Amino acid sequence: MKAAVCRAFGQPLVIEEIDLAAPRHGEIRVRLAACAICHSDIIYAAGGWGGTLPAVYGHEASGIVEEVGGGVTHVQPGDHVVVTLIRSCGHCIECTRGSQVLCEAVFPLDERSPITARATGETLVHGLRTGAFAEAVVVDASQAVAIPQDVPLDVAALIACGVLTGLGAVTNTAGVRAGEAVVVIGTGGVGLNSVQGAALVGASPIVALDLSPDKRAAAVRFGATHAFDPRDADVAAHIKAANNGRLADWVFVTVGAKAAFDQANGLMKRGGGVVVVGMPASGVMGAYDPGWLASDGQKILGSKMGSARIRIDVPRIVDLYRQGRLKLDELITGRYRLEEINEAIASVVRGEALRNVIVF
Ligand SMILES: [Zn+2]
Ligand SMILES: [Zn+2]
């Protein structure tokens, strides 16, 4: 089977034949239908987070279960599934308190990649615990959730990371309530889901900040009540004007840029919070004044993968989509074959795409 392999950071991915080990106990093999390109894949492939090469990245995927290992009961061959990078044991202290994204267990797949290069037999890194820039994956069964067969699989792939992350930051991590004022910095494939999550829970106003006029326009289509260029010197004044003289209850930073983190601290009201959703490259540092944070009773929260509990969140997202209350089709900018993956990535890097999806 084919995969797009990263052999050198910053260089185009290489389409190669690979082999996958059979799923072992607790693991499944999924024939992929689609894998969207997330900024995390791009940062890895550019070398921004280091790591070992060669590697197969890709983690925002969907497909059909082909084979299950022993002990797997919640999915079976033929099931349509969303495949995520969230691997959880279900019984460690973090899983027990509902933080599956922070699971403490070490899995066999953490210690041996199932992917080998057919030509040389060398082991390829199972990137982002998934290796989904490939026609099939072997993952831990906990990473997959079955979905109804009438949900298009290219749309379903988006749920695995961008939708879970953006929506979950609002509904799970922050627990935004009706009437609270929300600012979303960065309205690409993740931020638009924070915008539509804020709209779903009744936040008001919902202010989108993005450098791109196209992405600001998209944010308004997804439920933003206001949209501004973050370079506008009067952004804080605009937010106050929209919110009865106050800054935001919640500021979601969905991009990894230092400028965005720095700006966010100045946009939350007394008692408000900043939620860090986007992942910067290693070494990006932010600054805040702790005295000011204490005296204004503010908070800064990290949101890993939208604090998702995938067996709760994925079916909820699917239901909202099927009711027409959540836009997913509109998130897809382009569909590409695996052989075209470097073009798909380049278009994301140029800021042209909400989500580009590889379809198999
Ligand atoms: Zn991702
Ligand atoms: Zn666990």
Coordinates of C-alpha atoms and ligand atoms in Angstrom, one line a residue:
M1 CA 0.0 0.0 0.0
K2 CA 1.1 3.6 -0.5
A3 CA 2.0 6.2 2.0
A4 CA 3.5 9.7 1.9
V5 CA 6.8 9.5 3.8
C6 CA 8.8 12.4 5.3
R7 CA 12.4 11.5 4.7
A8 CA 13.9 15.0 5.3
F9 CA 12.4 17.9 7.3
G10 CA 11.3 20.8 5.0
Q11 CA 11.4 18.6 1.9
P12 CA 8.4 17.3 -0.1
L13 CA 6.8 14.1 1.2
V14 CA 7.7 11.0 -0.9
I15 CA 5.1 8.5 -2.1
E16 CA 6.4 5.0 -1.2
E17 CA 5.1 1.5 -0.8
I18 CA 4.8 0.5 2.8
D19 CA 3.7 -2.6 4.8
L20 CA 1.7 -2.6 8.0
A21 CA 2.0 -5.1 10.8
A22 CA -1.2 -7.0 11.6
P23 CA -3.2 -5.5 14.5
R24 CA -2.3 -7.1 17.8
H25 CA -4.4 -7.4 21.0
G26 CA -6.5 -4.2 21.4
E27 CA -5.5 -2.8 18.0
I28 CA -7.4 -2.4 14.7
R29 CA -6.6 -2.0 11.1
V30 CA -8.6 0.7 9.2
R31 CA -8.7 1.1 5.4
L32 CA -8.7 4.9 5.2
A33 CA -11.2 6.9 3.1
A34 CA -9.9 10.3 3.9
C35 CA -7.2 12.2 5.9
A36 CA -7.3 15.9 6.3
I37 CA -4.1 18.0 6.6
C38 CA -3.7 19.7 10.0
H39 CA -1.1 22.3 10.9
S40 CA 0.4 19.8 13.3
D41 CA 1.4 17.6 10.4
I42 CA 2.9 20.6 8.6
I43 CA 4.9 21.7 11.7
Y44 CA 6.3 18.1 12.1
A45 CA 7.2 17.8 8.4
A46 CA 8.9 21.2 8.6
G47 CA 11.0 20.0 11.6
G48 CA 9.3 22.4 14.0
W49 CA 8.9 19.8 16.7
G50 CA 12.0 17.7 16.0
G51 CA 11.6 13.9 16.2
T52 CA 12.9 10.9 14.3
L53 CA 12.8 10.3 10.5
P54 CA 11.6 8.7 8.3
A55 CA 8.1 9.2 9.4
V56 CA 4.5 8.9 8.2
Y57 CA 2.4 11.8 9.6
G58 CA -1.4 12.4 9.2
H59 CA -3.9 12.1 12.0
E60 CA -7.2 13.6 11.0
A61 CA -8.7 10.5 9.4
S62 CA -11.7 8.3 8.7
G63 CA -12.2 4.9 7.1
I64 CA -13.6 1.4 7.4
V65 CA -12.4 -1.1 9.9
E66 CA -10.8 -4.1 8.1
E67 CA -9.5 -6.2 10.9
V68 CA -9.6 -6.2 14.7
G69 CA -7.2 -7.7 17.2
G70 CA -8.1 -9.7 20.3
G71 CA -10.2 -8.1 23.0
V72 CA -11.7 -5.4 20.7
T73 CA -15.4 -5.2 21.2
H74 CA -16.6 -1.6 20.5
V75 CA -15.8 -1.7 16.7
Q76 CA -15.9 -4.5 14.2
P77 CA -14.9 -5.1 10.6
G78 CA -17.1 -3.0 8.2
D79 CA -17.7 -0.2 10.7
H80 CA -17.2 3.3 9.5
V81 CA -15.0 5.1 12.0
V82 CA -13.4 8.4 12.8
V83 CA -9.7 7.7 13.6
T84 CA -8.1 10.1 16.1
L85 CA -4.7 10.4 17.8
I86 CA -6.3 10.2 21.2
R87 CA -5.1 6.9 22.7
S88 CA -6.5 6.0 26.1
C89 CA -6.5 3.0 28.4
G90 CA -9.8 3.8 30.2
H91 CA -8.5 3.0 33.7
C92 CA -5.5 5.2 34.6
I93 CA -6.2 8.2 36.9
E94 CA -6.5 10.7 34.0
C95 CA -8.9 8.4 32.1
T96 CA -10.9 7.8 35.3
R97 CA -11.4 11.5 35.8
G98 CA -12.5 12.0 32.2
S99 CA -9.2 13.4 30.8
Q100 CA -8.6 10.7 28.1
V101 CA -6.4 13.2 26.2
L102 CA -3.9 13.0 29.2
C103 CA -3.9 9.2 29.5
E104 CA -0.8 8.0 31.4
A105 CA -0.6 4.5 29.9
V106 CA 2.2 3.3 27.7
F107 CA 0.9 1.3 24.8
P108 CA 2.7 -1.3 22.7
L109 CA 2.3 1.0 19.7
D110 CA 4.2 3.7 21.6
E111 CA 7.2 1.5 21.6
R112 CA 7.0 -0.2 18.1
S113 CA 5.8 1.3 14.9
P114 CA 3.6 -1.0 12.8
I115 CA 4.9 0.7 9.6
T116 CA 7.9 -0.6 7.5
A117 CA 9.2 0.6 4.1
R118 CA 8.6 -2.2 1.5
A119 CA 11.8 -1.5 -0.4
T120 CA 14.2 -1.6 2.5
G121 CA 12.3 -3.1 5.4
E122 CA 13.3 -0.2 7.6
T123 CA 10.8 1.0 10.3
L124 CA 9.0 4.2 9.7
V125 CA 7.8 6.4 12.6
H126 CA 4.1 6.1 13.3
G127 CA 3.6 9.9 13.2
L128 CA 1.1 11.5 15.7
R129 CA 0.3 7.9 16.8
T130 CA -1.6 7.4 13.6
G131 CA 0.4 7.5 10.4
A132 CA -2.6 8.4 8.3
F133 CA -1.0 9.8 5.2
A134 CA -1.4 6.2 4.0
E135 CA -4.0 4.0 2.5
A136 CA -4.5 2.1 5.8
V137 CA -3.5 2.5 9.5
V138 CA -3.0 0.2 12.5
V139 CA -4.0 2.0 15.7
D140 CA -5.1 1.3 19.2
A141 CA -8.9 0.5 19.2
S142 CA -9.4 3.4 21.7
Q143 CA -8.5 5.8 18.9
A144 CA -11.5 5.0 16.8
V145 CA -15.3 5.7 17.1
A146 CA -17.9 4.2 14.9
I147 CA -20.2 6.6 13.1
P148 CA -23.4 6.1 11.0
Q149 CA -22.8 4.9 7.5
D150 CA -24.7 7.8 5.9
V151 CA -22.1 10.4 7.1
P152 CA -19.7 11.1 4.2
L153 CA -16.3 9.9 5.2
D154 CA -14.4 12.9 3.9
V155 CA -16.4 15.1 6.2
A156 CA -16.1 12.7 9.0
A157 CA -12.3 12.9 8.9
L158 CA -12.4 16.5 9.9
I159 CA -14.0 15.6 13.2
A160 CA -10.9 13.7 14.3
C161 CA -8.8 16.8 15.1
G162 CA -9.9 20.2 13.8
V163 CA -13.6 19.9 14.9
L164 CA -12.9 18.1 18.2
T165 CA -10.2 20.6 19.0
G166 CA -12.0 23.9 18.1
L167 CA -15.4 23.0 19.3
G168 CA -14.2 21.1 22.4
A169 CA -12.1 24.1 23.6
V170 CA -15.4 26.1 23.8
T171 CA -17.8 23.4 25.1
N172 CA -15.4 21.2 27.2
T173 CA -12.3 23.2 28.3
A174 CA -13.9 26.6 28.9
G175 CA -17.6 25.5 29.2
V176 CA -18.7 28.8 27.6
R177 CA -22.2 29.8 28.7
A178 CA -25.0 31.6 26.9
G179 CA -24.5 35.3 26.7
E180 CA -20.7 35.2 27.4
A181 CA -18.5 37.3 25.1
V182 CA -16.1 35.2 23.0
V183 CA -13.1 36.2 20.9
V184 CA -11.5 33.7 18.5
I185 CA -8.0 34.5 17.2
G186 CA -7.4 32.7 14.0
T187 CA -10.4 31.4 12.0
G188 CA -9.0 28.6 10.0
G189 CA -9.9 24.9 10.2
V190 CA -9.7 24.9 14.0
G191 CA -10.9 28.4 14.8
L192 CA -14.0 28.2 12.7
N193 CA -15.1 25.3 14.9
S194 CA -14.5 27.4 18.0
V195 CA -16.7 30.1 16.3
Q196 CA -19.5 27.6 15.5
G197 CA -19.2 26.1 19.0
A198 CA -19.6 29.5 20.5
A199 CA -22.6 30.1 18.4
L200 CA -24.1 26.7 19.4
V201 CA -23.9 27.5 23.1
G202 CA -25.4 31.0 22.6
A203 CA -22.3 33.1 23.2
S204 CA -22.6 36.8 22.4
P205 CA -20.9 38.7 20.9
I206 CA -18.6 36.3 18.9
V207 CA -15.7 38.3 17.6
A208 CA -13.3 36.7 15.0
L209 CA -9.8 38.0 14.5
D210 CA -7.9 36.8 11.4
L211 CA -5.3 38.3 9.1
S212 CA -7.1 37.0 6.0
P213 CA -10.2 38.8 4.7
D214 CA -11.4 35.4 3.3
K215 CA -11.2 33.7 6.8
R216 CA -12.9 36.7 8.4
A217 CA -15.7 36.2 5.9
A218 CA -15.8 32.5 6.6
A219 CA -16.0 33.2 10.4
V220 CA -19.1 35.3 9.8
R221 CA -20.7 32.5 7.8
F222 CA -19.9 30.2 10.8
G223 CA -21.6 32.4 13.3
A224 CA -19.3 35.3 14.2
T225 CA -21.1 38.5 15.0
H226 CA -18.1 40.7 14.3
A227 CA -14.8 40.1 12.5
F228 CA -11.7 42.3 12.6
D229 CA -8.1 42.3 11.4
P230 CA -5.9 41.6 14.5
R231 CA -3.5 44.3 13.3
D232 CA -6.2 46.9 13.7
A233 CA -4.9 49.1 16.6
D234 CA -8.5 49.5 17.9
V235 CA -9.4 45.8 18.3
A236 CA -9.9 46.1 22.1
A237 CA -12.1 49.2 21.6
H238 CA -14.1 47.3 18.9
I239 CA -14.7 44.4 21.4
K240 CA -15.8 46.8 24.1
A241 CA -18.1 48.6 21.7
A242 CA -19.7 45.2 20.8
N243 CA -19.9 44.0 24.5
N244 CA -21.5 46.8 26.6
G245 CA -18.1 48.4 27.3
R246 CA -16.4 45.2 28.4
L247 CA -13.7 43.0 27.0
A248 CA -14.2 39.2 26.4
D249 CA -15.2 36.5 28.9
W250 CA -13.1 34.1 26.8
V251 CA -10.4 34.5 24.2
F252 CA -9.5 31.4 22.2
V253 CA -6.1 31.4 20.6
T254 CA -6.4 28.8 17.8
V255 CA -3.2 29.5 15.9
G256 CA 0.4 28.9 17.0
A257 CA 1.8 32.4 16.4
K258 CA 3.5 34.3 19.3
A259 CA 1.7 37.6 18.2
A260 CA -1.6 35.9 18.8
F261 CA -0.8 34.7 22.3
D262 CA 0.5 38.1 23.2
Q263 CA -2.6 39.9 21.9
A264 CA -5.0 37.5 23.7
N265 CA -4.0 38.6 27.2
G266 CA -5.1 42.2 26.5
L267 CA -8.5 41.2 25.2
M268 CA -10.0 39.3 28.3
K269 CA -12.1 41.2 30.8
R270 CA -11.7 41.1 34.6
G271 CA -12.6 37.5 35.5
G272 CA -12.1 36.4 32.0
G273 CA -9.9 33.7 30.5
V274 CA -7.5 32.9 27.7
V275 CA -7.7 29.4 26.2
V276 CA -4.6 28.2 24.4
V277 CA -5.8 25.9 21.6
G278 CA -3.2 26.3 18.8
M279 CA 0.2 24.6 19.1
P280 CA 3.3 26.8 18.4
A281 CA 6.6 25.4 17.2
S282 CA 8.9 24.5 20.0
G283 CA 10.6 27.4 21.8
V284 CA 7.8 30.0 21.3
M285 CA 7.4 31.8 24.7
G286 CA 4.6 34.1 25.9
A287 CA 4.7 36.6 28.7
Y288 CA 2.0 37.7 31.2
D289 CA 1.9 39.8 34.4
P290 CA 1.1 37.5 37.3
G291 CA 0.1 40.4 39.6
W292 CA -2.4 41.6 37.0
L293 CA -3.7 38.1 36.5
A294 CA -4.3 37.7 40.2
S295 CA -5.8 41.1 40.9
D296 CA -8.2 40.8 37.9
G297 CA -9.1 37.1 38.7
Q298 CA -8.2 35.9 35.3
K299 CA -7.2 32.5 34.0
I300 CA -5.1 31.0 31.2
L301 CA -6.1 27.5 30.2
G302 CA -4.4 25.0 27.9
S303 CA -6.9 22.9 25.8
K304 CA -5.4 19.7 24.5
M305 CA -7.5 18.3 21.6
G306 CA -10.6 20.1 23.0
S307 CA -10.4 18.1 26.2
A308 CA -12.2 15.5 24.1
R309 CA -13.8 12.3 25.3
I310 CA -14.2 10.9 21.8
R311 CA -16.9 8.3 22.5
I312 CA -19.0 11.2 23.9
D313 CA -18.0 14.0 21.6
V314 CA -17.8 12.3 18.2
P315 CA -21.4 11.0 18.2
R316 CA -22.6 14.5 19.5
I317 CA -20.8 16.2 16.7
V318 CA -22.3 13.8 14.1
D319 CA -25.8 14.4 15.5
L320 CA -25.4 18.2 15.3
Y321 CA -24.1 17.8 11.8
R322 CA -27.0 15.6 10.7
Q323 CA -29.4 18.2 12.2
G324 CA -27.9 20.9 10.2
R325 CA -26.6 22.8 13.3
L326 CA -22.9 22.3 12.6
K327 CA -21.2 23.1 9.4
L328 CA -18.7 20.4 8.3
D329 CA -19.0 20.3 4.5
E330 CA -18.2 24.0 4.3
L331 CA -14.8 23.4 6.0
I332 CA -13.4 21.5 3.1
T333 CA -11.6 23.7 0.6
G334 CA -10.0 21.0 -1.6
R335 CA -9.9 17.3 -2.2
Y336 CA -6.6 15.7 -3.3
R337 CA -5.3 12.3 -4.2
L338 CA -2.4 11.0 -2.0
E339 CA 0.0 11.6 -5.0
E340 CA -1.0 15.3 -4.8
I341 CA -0.3 15.7 -1.1
N342 CA 2.6 18.2 -1.5
E343 CA 0.3 20.5 -3.5
A344 CA -2.4 20.1 -0.8
I345 CA 0.1 21.0 1.9
A346 CA 1.5 24.0 0.0
S347 CA -2.0 25.4 -0.4
V348 CA -2.5 25.2 3.4
V349 CA 0.9 26.8 4.1
R350 CA -0.1 29.7 1.7
G351 CA -3.2 30.2 3.9
E352 CA -5.6 29.4 1.1
A353 CA -7.4 26.5 2.7
L354 CA -9.7 25.9 5.6
R355 CA -9.1 22.2 5.4
N356 CA -7.6 20.2 2.5
V357 CA -8.5 16.6 2.5
I358 CA -6.6 13.6 1.0
V359 CA -9.2 11.1 -0.4
F360 CA -8.2 7.5 -1.0
Ligands
ZN1 ZN -4.5 18.0 14.2
ZN2 ZN -5.6 6.1 30.6

